[in-house]
Amino acid sequence: MMKLMTSIAALLPFVSIATAQAAAYGQCGGTGWTGATTCVAGYTCTYSSAYYSQCLPSTGSTSGGSGTSTASGALPTGTSTGVLNTLAQSIGKKYFGSATDNPEFTDTAYMAILESSEFGQITPGNSMKWDATEPEQNTFTFTQGDAVVSIAKESNKIVRGHNLVWQSQLPSWVSSGGFTAAELTSVIQNHISNVVGEKSVNAWDVVNEPFNSDGSYVSDVFYNTLGSDFIPIALTAARAADPNALLCINDYGIEGSGTKSTAMQNLVKTLKADGVPIDCIGFESHFILGEVPTDLQSNIEAFTALGVVVMITELDIRMTLPETAAQLEQQKTDYQTVVSACAAVDDCVGITVWDFTDKYSWVPSTFSGQGAACPYDDNLIKKPAFDGIVAGLS
Ligand code: 9MR
């Protein structure tokens, strides 16, 4: 049940909370959609564009967001034996990594790949977030996060800490605490000084997803109480807690040029001018098949020119299910495009996929009828996308 609740929370930055089932031919998804995301019996929520999904008659072959393909015929697989992290380091990157999550640690076949030298870095998908680490004020729980750190240490990986200040997965004692600006400043500082410091964590997403798509700040308890000052407050606290960790701001929708990317660049300029510690920008990179921004590389360069490094932090490329051979080939091309763009820029230092297998991807439970976003399939078999990554790193 907790997991389900958490998954619903995942909708917040992208779509919105589901209510009842949508009617036949009704809207059931899309950016900013706040209504139902599942359909009445006999209809399937079918992706049309990033802005619109519609309940269309079920064909009997769609997966309904289970993440399991029912396409007929053999699908192509990846054939490369290249080792991702080794290749990444051979071209000067710090790492190639994957997100992971604690419930997956009992899956021995999954763990064999996660712990292999394929990946030099891991990001906890949930276990270092505020609700996991400080569920009640000044009561800290590191069990789940420590389990991730242990795996990293045992398998010689670095960790990206994710994340410290975010409106989502935020306990209500913070979001509804009624704190004054001074009190909330202390709350942020106390959270960060207690959570930050583990030496295996060499980079932190100190601030996560601060901007709306129009470049305005998200209206959450942090912004509403402190204005944009919550950002320097958090970054300064993080630097005090760990002088060696890279301090990042992480967001989606900034991967191509545009209003949101410009807002983030302006923020970086302001922080730099004010002497606030800011080392890196995370490009989440949750892409839609065939829609990788064409100016991804030049946009990475626009950030690195400001004196920060860029990390691709949550890469996946989703498609309408059931996947076809043609879609998987397009996905291979898209993964190669993303990886090549980072490879081409010295200060794009690392790439993380938002879990390496479709078996544990967040996509199907969030975008009905969408999935197959990762480089390994549900059965932990390499997809053509894996070969695309290898090509991008070669
Ligand atoms: O992968 C995470 C998923 O398991 C959680 O249910 C969800 C809750 O918000 O968060 C997911 O990770 C998100 C990340 O923390 C921030 N960027 C978007 C990711 C996908 O929603």
Short mmCIF file of C-alpha atoms and ligand atoms in Angstrom, two decimals:
data_model
loop_
_atom_site.label_atom_id
_atom_site.label_comp_id
_atom_site.label_asym_id
_atom_site.label_seq_id
_atom_site.Cartn_x
_atom_site.Cartn_y
_atom_site.Cartn_z
CA MET A 1 0.00 0.00 0.00
CA MET A 2 2.82 2.36 0.85
CA LYS A 3 4.39 1.66 -2.49
CA LEU A 4 1.14 2.43 -4.26
CA MET A 5 0.81 5.71 -2.41
CA THR A 6 4.35 6.57 -3.33
CA SER A 7 3.70 5.80 -6.97
CA ILE A 8 0.76 8.12 -6.99
CA ALA A 9 3.00 10.81 -5.61
CA ALA A 10 5.24 10.21 -8.60
CA LEU A 11 2.53 11.64 -10.80
CA LEU A 12 2.81 15.05 -9.27
CA PRO A 13 5.59 16.55 -11.32
CA PHE A 14 4.29 15.09 -14.54
CA VAL A 15 0.56 14.54 -14.53
CA SER A 16 -1.66 14.49 -11.52
CA ILE A 17 -3.47 12.39 -9.00
CA ALA A 18 -5.97 9.93 -10.43
CA THR A 19 -9.59 10.10 -9.33
CA ALA A 20 -12.36 7.85 -10.73
CA GLN A 21 -12.13 6.06 -14.06
CA ALA A 22 -12.33 8.18 -17.20
CA ALA A 23 -15.27 7.72 -19.56
CA ALA A 24 -15.11 6.14 -23.00
CA TYR A 25 -13.18 8.47 -25.33
CA GLY A 26 -12.48 10.79 -22.40
CA GLN A 27 -9.10 12.26 -21.55
CA CYS A 28 -7.06 10.10 -19.20
CA GLY A 29 -3.62 11.68 -19.12
CA GLY A 30 -1.25 14.34 -20.33
CA THR A 31 0.83 17.13 -18.86
CA GLY A 32 -1.21 19.00 -16.28
CA TRP A 33 -4.08 16.50 -16.40
CA THR A 34 -5.71 16.23 -12.99
CA GLY A 35 -8.46 13.71 -13.71
CA ALA A 36 -8.67 9.94 -13.91
CA THR A 37 -5.81 8.05 -15.52
CA THR A 38 -7.56 4.71 -15.94
CA CYS A 39 -10.59 4.01 -18.14
CA VAL A 40 -13.95 2.32 -17.76
CA ALA A 41 -14.11 -1.37 -18.66
CA GLY A 42 -13.46 -2.13 -22.32
CA TYR A 43 -11.34 0.99 -22.85
CA THR A 44 -7.63 1.53 -22.51
CA CYS A 45 -5.89 4.78 -21.72
CA THR A 46 -3.96 5.35 -24.93
CA TYR A 47 -1.07 7.77 -25.23
CA SER A 48 -1.52 10.39 -27.92
CA SER A 49 1.06 13.02 -27.02
CA ALA A 50 2.80 14.37 -23.94
CA TYR A 51 -0.27 16.53 -23.49
CA TYR A 52 -3.11 14.12 -24.16
CA SER A 53 -4.05 10.51 -23.55
CA GLN A 54 -7.53 9.22 -24.41
CA CYS A 55 -9.71 6.23 -23.45
CA LEU A 56 -10.01 4.18 -26.64
CA PRO A 57 -11.65 0.76 -27.10
CA SER A 58 -9.33 -1.98 -25.87
CA THR A 59 -7.90 -4.15 -28.62
CA GLY A 60 -7.22 -6.99 -26.24
CA SER A 61 -3.51 -6.75 -26.85
CA THR A 62 -2.41 -3.71 -24.89
CA SER A 63 -0.78 -4.18 -21.57
CA GLY A 64 -2.70 -1.57 -19.64
CA GLY A 65 0.45 -0.31 -18.08
CA SER A 66 1.61 -3.56 -16.53
CA GLY A 67 4.95 -3.12 -18.14
CA THR A 68 4.65 -6.53 -19.79
CA SER A 69 4.77 -6.56 -23.54
CA THR A 70 2.21 -8.63 -25.39
CA ALA A 71 3.45 -7.81 -28.85
CA SER A 72 3.50 -10.85 -31.06
CA GLY A 73 6.66 -12.07 -32.74
CA ALA A 74 10.23 -12.03 -31.55
CA LEU A 75 11.59 -8.68 -30.52
CA PRO A 76 15.23 -7.73 -31.17
CA THR A 77 17.63 -7.88 -28.25
CA GLY A 78 20.91 -6.16 -27.47
CA THR A 79 24.00 -8.06 -28.56
CA SER A 80 26.84 -5.86 -27.32
CA THR A 81 29.23 -7.22 -24.72
CA GLY A 82 30.58 -3.74 -23.94
CA VAL A 83 30.70 -2.94 -20.22
CA LEU A 84 28.93 0.38 -19.70
CA ASN A 85 30.89 1.87 -16.79
CA THR A 86 34.20 0.71 -18.25
CA LEU A 87 33.37 2.33 -21.57
CA ALA A 88 32.20 5.52 -19.87
CA GLN A 89 35.44 5.83 -17.94
CA SER A 90 37.48 5.05 -21.04
CA ILE A 91 36.10 8.21 -22.67
CA GLY A 92 36.73 10.35 -19.60
CA LYS A 93 33.37 10.15 -17.83
CA LYS A 94 33.29 9.52 -14.09
CA TYR A 95 30.68 6.78 -14.26
CA PHE A 96 27.74 5.08 -15.93
CA GLY A 97 25.16 4.27 -13.29
CA SER A 98 21.65 3.15 -12.46
CA ALA A 99 18.93 4.04 -10.00
CA THR A 100 17.81 1.24 -7.74
CA ASP A 101 15.39 0.73 -4.88
CA ASN A 102 15.43 -1.35 -1.72
CA PRO A 103 12.55 -3.74 -2.59
CA GLU A 104 14.66 -4.90 -5.53
CA PHE A 105 17.53 -6.13 -3.36
CA THR A 106 15.95 -9.57 -2.88
CA ASP A 107 15.96 -10.19 -6.65
CA THR A 108 19.21 -12.09 -7.08
CA ALA A 109 19.21 -12.01 -10.88
CA TYR A 110 18.66 -8.25 -10.78
CA MET A 111 21.35 -7.77 -8.15
CA ALA A 112 23.88 -9.73 -10.18
CA ILE A 113 23.62 -7.11 -12.90
CA LEU A 114 23.33 -4.10 -10.59
CA GLU A 115 26.43 -5.11 -8.65
CA SER A 116 28.43 -5.99 -11.75
CA SER A 117 30.98 -3.66 -13.27
CA GLU A 118 28.31 -2.59 -15.79
CA PHE A 119 27.53 0.21 -13.32
CA GLY A 120 29.97 2.42 -11.41
CA GLN A 121 27.34 4.48 -9.64
CA ILE A 122 23.91 3.98 -8.08
CA THR A 123 21.15 6.36 -7.03
CA PRO A 124 18.55 5.36 -4.44
CA GLY A 125 15.18 5.88 -6.14
CA ASN A 126 13.42 6.61 -2.87
CA SER A 127 15.35 5.74 0.25
CA MET A 128 17.21 9.00 0.84
CA LYS A 129 14.19 11.26 0.33
CA TRP A 130 12.80 13.33 3.18
CA ASP A 131 9.88 11.00 3.95
CA ALA A 132 12.32 8.10 4.22
CA THR A 133 15.00 9.84 6.27
CA GLU A 134 13.14 12.21 8.61
CA PRO A 135 9.52 10.99 8.74
CA GLU A 136 8.97 12.84 11.99
CA GLN A 137 10.70 16.01 13.04
CA ASN A 138 14.23 15.30 14.22
CA THR A 139 13.71 11.52 14.06
CA PHE A 140 16.12 10.20 11.46
CA THR A 141 16.06 6.76 9.87
CA PHE A 142 18.95 5.72 7.67
CA THR A 143 18.34 1.99 7.44
CA GLN A 144 17.14 2.02 3.83
CA GLY A 145 19.68 4.55 2.64
CA ASP A 146 22.47 2.69 4.43
CA ALA A 147 21.48 -0.50 2.59
CA VAL A 148 22.08 1.31 -0.70
CA VAL A 149 25.42 2.63 0.54
CA SER A 150 26.44 -0.90 1.63
CA ILE A 151 25.72 -2.27 -1.82
CA ALA A 152 27.73 0.55 -3.35
CA LYS A 153 30.68 -0.07 -1.06
CA GLU A 154 30.63 -3.83 -1.60
CA SER A 155 30.51 -3.46 -5.36
CA ASN A 156 32.88 -0.51 -5.66
CA LYS A 157 30.43 2.17 -6.76
CA ILE A 158 29.79 5.78 -5.93
CA VAL A 159 26.36 7.03 -4.87
CA ARG A 160 24.33 10.04 -5.98
CA GLY A 161 22.33 11.21 -2.98
CA HIS A 162 18.74 11.88 -4.04
CA ASN A 163 17.34 14.20 -2.71
CA LEU A 164 17.29 16.78 0.09
CA VAL A 165 14.69 19.47 -0.62
CA TRP A 166 11.67 18.61 -2.78
CA GLN A 167 7.98 19.26 -2.49
CA SER A 168 7.18 15.61 -3.22
CA GLN A 169 7.60 12.72 -0.78
CA LEU A 170 7.76 15.40 1.88
CA PRO A 171 6.21 14.53 5.25
CA SER A 172 3.20 16.60 6.23
CA TRP A 173 4.99 17.81 9.35
CA VAL A 174 7.10 19.87 6.94
CA SER A 175 4.55 20.78 4.28
CA SER A 176 1.79 21.62 6.76
CA GLY A 177 3.87 22.61 9.75
CA GLY A 178 2.98 26.28 9.61
CA PHE A 179 6.63 27.25 10.12
CA THR A 180 7.87 30.82 9.99
CA ALA A 181 10.71 31.61 7.61
CA ALA A 182 13.25 31.35 10.43
CA GLU A 183 11.80 28.05 11.63
CA LEU A 184 11.70 26.51 8.17
CA THR A 185 15.31 27.59 7.61
CA SER A 186 16.27 25.65 10.74
CA VAL A 187 14.19 22.68 9.62
CA ILE A 188 16.04 22.58 6.29
CA GLN A 189 19.43 23.04 7.92
CA ASN A 190 18.76 20.35 10.51
CA HIS A 191 17.56 17.90 7.86
CA ILE A 192 20.59 18.45 5.68
CA SER A 193 23.17 18.42 8.46
CA ASN A 194 21.84 15.06 9.64
CA VAL A 195 21.36 13.38 6.27
CA VAL A 196 24.48 14.58 4.44
CA GLY A 197 27.95 13.30 5.28
CA GLU A 198 28.23 9.71 4.07
CA LYS A 199 31.49 9.59 2.16
CA SER A 200 30.28 7.17 -0.52
CA VAL A 201 27.83 9.83 -1.62
CA ASN A 202 29.91 12.02 -3.86
CA ALA A 203 27.06 14.15 -5.22
CA TRP A 204 23.74 15.31 -3.82
CA ASP A 205 20.58 16.53 -5.49
CA VAL A 206 20.27 19.25 -2.89
CA VAL A 207 17.26 20.85 -4.55
CA ASN A 208 14.94 18.78 -6.72
CA GLU A 209 12.56 20.07 -9.39
CA PRO A 210 12.23 23.72 -8.27
CA PHE A 211 10.72 25.04 -11.50
CA ASN A 212 7.40 24.85 -13.30
CA SER A 213 7.51 24.42 -17.07
CA ASP A 214 7.09 28.18 -17.56
CA GLY A 215 10.21 28.89 -15.52
CA SER A 216 8.35 30.10 -12.44
CA TYR A 217 9.09 28.51 -9.08
CA VAL A 218 6.94 25.64 -7.89
CA SER A 219 4.53 26.89 -5.27
CA ASP A 220 5.46 24.66 -2.34
CA VAL A 221 6.11 25.18 1.35
CA PHE A 222 9.74 26.05 0.71
CA TYR A 223 9.10 28.73 -1.91
CA ASN A 224 5.94 30.02 -0.30
CA THR A 225 7.70 30.52 3.04
CA LEU A 226 11.19 31.55 2.00
CA GLY A 227 10.95 32.65 -1.63
CA SER A 228 13.87 31.40 -3.70
CA ASP A 229 16.14 31.83 -0.64
CA PHE A 230 15.41 28.20 0.25
CA ILE A 231 17.87 27.26 -2.51
CA PRO A 232 20.98 29.05 -1.15
CA ILE A 233 19.96 28.00 2.37
CA ALA A 234 19.93 24.35 1.32
CA LEU A 235 23.11 24.50 -0.76
CA THR A 236 25.03 26.30 2.00
CA ALA A 237 23.89 23.75 4.58
CA ALA A 238 24.94 20.90 2.30
CA ARG A 239 28.41 22.35 1.78
CA ALA A 240 28.82 22.70 5.54
CA ALA A 241 27.74 19.10 6.06
CA ASP A 242 30.07 17.69 3.39
CA PRO A 243 32.73 19.97 1.89
CA ASN A 244 33.66 17.31 -0.67
CA ALA A 245 30.32 16.30 -2.19
CA LEU A 246 29.22 17.84 -5.47
CA LEU A 247 26.07 19.87 -4.87
CA CYS A 248 23.44 19.73 -7.60
CA ILE A 249 20.06 21.04 -8.58
CA ASN A 250 18.10 18.40 -10.48
CA ASP A 251 15.11 18.90 -12.77
CA TYR A 252 13.24 17.61 -15.81
CA GLY A 253 12.25 19.63 -18.85
CA ILE A 254 15.58 21.51 -18.87
CA GLU A 255 17.29 19.09 -21.26
CA GLY A 256 16.55 21.14 -24.36
CA SER A 257 16.73 24.91 -24.65
CA GLY A 258 13.60 26.81 -23.68
CA THR A 259 11.97 28.75 -20.90
CA LYS A 260 12.66 26.25 -18.14
CA SER A 261 16.28 25.70 -19.15
CA THR A 262 16.77 29.47 -19.26
CA ALA A 263 15.28 29.82 -15.79
CA MET A 264 17.70 27.20 -14.47
CA GLN A 265 20.65 28.89 -16.17
CA ASN A 266 19.64 32.22 -14.64
CA LEU A 267 19.45 30.56 -11.24
CA VAL A 268 22.96 29.15 -11.67
CA LYS A 269 24.25 32.60 -12.66
CA THR A 270 22.64 34.20 -9.61
CA LEU A 271 23.98 31.54 -7.24
CA LYS A 272 27.47 31.87 -8.70
CA ALA A 273 27.35 35.67 -8.47
CA ASP A 274 26.26 35.42 -4.84
CA GLY A 275 29.02 32.96 -3.96
CA VAL A 276 26.57 30.16 -3.18
CA PRO A 277 28.04 26.66 -3.64
CA ILE A 278 26.58 25.06 -6.78
CA ASP A 279 28.57 22.41 -8.60
CA CYS A 280 26.25 20.53 -10.87
CA ILE A 281 22.95 20.46 -12.69
CA GLY A 282 21.08 17.19 -13.12
CA PHE A 283 19.27 16.70 -16.41
CA GLU A 284 16.69 14.07 -15.46
CA SER A 285 16.08 13.04 -19.08
CA HIS A 286 12.79 11.15 -18.85
CA PHE A 287 12.25 11.17 -22.59
CA ILE A 288 9.50 10.03 -24.94
CA LEU A 289 10.46 7.84 -27.89
CA GLY A 290 11.57 9.96 -30.82
CA GLU A 291 11.45 13.17 -28.80
CA VAL A 292 15.00 13.61 -27.52
CA PRO A 293 15.69 17.36 -27.77
CA THR A 294 17.76 18.01 -30.89
CA ASP A 295 19.77 20.67 -29.05
CA LEU A 296 20.60 18.51 -26.04
CA GLN A 297 24.37 18.83 -26.51
CA SER A 298 24.39 22.60 -27.01
CA ASN A 299 22.11 22.98 -24.02
CA ILE A 300 24.50 20.90 -21.88
CA GLU A 301 27.25 23.23 -23.09
CA ALA A 302 25.19 26.28 -22.15
CA PHE A 303 25.26 25.02 -18.55
CA THR A 304 28.89 23.93 -18.45
CA ALA A 305 29.85 27.40 -19.76
CA LEU A 306 28.45 28.76 -16.49
CA GLY A 307 30.96 26.79 -14.44
CA VAL A 308 28.87 23.80 -13.37
CA VAL A 309 29.14 20.20 -14.47
CA VAL A 310 26.13 18.38 -15.92
CA MET A 311 24.98 14.88 -15.07
CA ILE A 312 22.31 12.92 -16.91
CA THR A 313 20.55 11.71 -13.77
CA GLU A 314 17.36 9.76 -14.53
CA LEU A 315 17.54 8.64 -18.15
CA ASP A 316 14.73 6.55 -19.60
CA ILE A 317 12.89 6.64 -22.93
CA ARG A 318 9.30 5.48 -22.83
CA MET A 319 7.03 4.24 -25.60
CA THR A 320 3.49 3.09 -26.19
CA LEU A 321 3.01 -0.56 -25.25
CA PRO A 322 3.16 -3.19 -26.51
CA GLU A 323 6.57 -2.37 -27.90
CA THR A 324 7.46 -3.28 -31.47
CA ALA A 325 10.76 -4.05 -33.16
CA ALA A 326 10.64 -0.67 -34.88
CA GLN A 327 10.11 1.14 -31.59
CA LEU A 328 13.01 -0.70 -30.00
CA GLU A 329 15.25 0.32 -32.89
CA GLN A 330 14.16 3.94 -32.49
CA GLN A 331 14.86 3.65 -28.77
CA LYS A 332 18.37 2.39 -29.54
CA THR A 333 18.93 5.48 -31.70
CA ASP A 334 17.50 7.74 -28.99
CA TYR A 335 19.69 6.28 -26.24
CA GLN A 336 22.73 6.67 -28.47
CA THR A 337 21.79 10.30 -29.16
CA VAL A 338 21.55 11.12 -25.46
CA VAL A 339 24.73 9.30 -24.49
CA SER A 340 26.66 10.78 -27.42
CA ALA A 341 25.60 14.30 -26.42
CA CYS A 342 27.01 13.79 -22.92
CA ALA A 343 30.07 12.00 -24.28
CA ALA A 344 30.87 15.00 -26.48
CA VAL A 345 31.05 17.47 -23.58
CA ASP A 346 33.95 17.09 -21.14
CA ASP A 347 31.97 18.56 -18.25
CA CYS A 348 29.04 16.21 -18.74
CA VAL A 349 30.52 13.86 -16.19
CA GLY A 350 28.16 10.92 -15.83
CA ILE A 351 25.00 9.19 -16.94
CA THR A 352 22.47 7.36 -14.76
CA VAL A 353 19.52 5.36 -16.07
CA TRP A 354 16.37 5.46 -13.90
CA ASP A 355 16.76 1.78 -13.19
CA PHE A 356 18.24 -0.43 -15.85
CA THR A 357 15.32 -2.82 -16.32
CA ASP A 358 11.70 -2.43 -17.39
CA LYS A 359 10.91 -4.82 -14.54
CA TYR A 360 11.33 -2.00 -12.03
CA SER A 361 10.65 1.10 -14.10
CA TRP A 362 8.40 3.79 -12.63
CA VAL A 363 6.88 4.50 -16.05
CA PRO A 364 3.98 2.01 -16.46
CA SER A 365 2.41 2.89 -13.12
CA THR A 366 2.57 6.59 -13.91
CA PHE A 367 1.84 6.78 -17.64
CA SER A 368 -0.92 4.35 -18.45
CA GLY A 369 -0.16 2.32 -21.57
CA GLN A 370 3.48 3.47 -21.62
CA GLY A 371 6.62 1.61 -20.68
CA ALA A 372 9.59 -0.37 -22.00
CA ALA A 373 11.71 2.68 -21.15
CA CYS A 374 14.89 1.01 -19.89
CA PRO A 375 17.87 -0.69 -21.59
CA TYR A 376 17.07 -4.17 -20.19
CA ASP A 377 13.63 -5.76 -20.59
CA ASP A 378 11.31 -7.27 -17.97
CA ASN A 379 13.32 -10.48 -18.08
CA LEU A 380 16.65 -8.71 -17.56
CA ILE A 381 17.62 -9.27 -21.19
CA LYS A 382 19.57 -6.52 -22.93
CA LYS A 383 17.52 -4.55 -25.45
CA PRO A 384 18.78 -2.77 -28.58
CA ALA A 385 18.88 0.33 -26.35
CA PHE A 386 21.82 -1.26 -24.53
CA ASP A 387 23.72 -1.37 -27.82
CA GLY A 388 22.76 2.26 -28.39
CA ILE A 389 24.36 3.23 -25.09
CA VAL A 390 27.50 1.26 -25.95
CA ALA A 391 27.68 3.02 -29.32
CA GLY A 392 27.27 6.39 -27.62
CA LEU A 393 30.14 5.59 -25.25
CA SER A 394 32.47 4.28 -27.96
O1 9MR B 1 11.32 6.28 -9.11
C1 9MR B 1 10.66 6.94 -8.06
C2 9MR B 1 9.38 6.21 -7.75
O2 9MR B 1 9.64 4.91 -7.27
C3 9MR B 1 8.58 6.99 -6.74
O3 9MR B 1 7.32 6.37 -6.62
C4 9MR B 1 8.44 8.42 -7.19
C5 9MR B 1 7.71 9.24 -6.14
O4 9MR B 1 7.73 10.59 -6.40
O5 9MR B 1 9.71 9.01 -7.44
C6 9MR B 1 10.34 8.36 -8.47
O6 9MR B 1 11.51 9.04 -8.81
C7 9MR B 1 11.34 10.39 -9.27
C8 9MR B 1 12.55 11.14 -8.80
O7 9MR B 1 12.66 11.05 -7.40
C9 9MR B 1 12.49 12.60 -9.22
N1 9MR B 1 12.30 12.71 -10.66
C10 9MR B 1 11.18 11.95 -11.20
C11 9MR B 1 11.29 10.49 -10.79
C12 9MR B 1 10.14 9.68 -11.39
O8 9MR B 1 8.92 10.09 -10.86
#
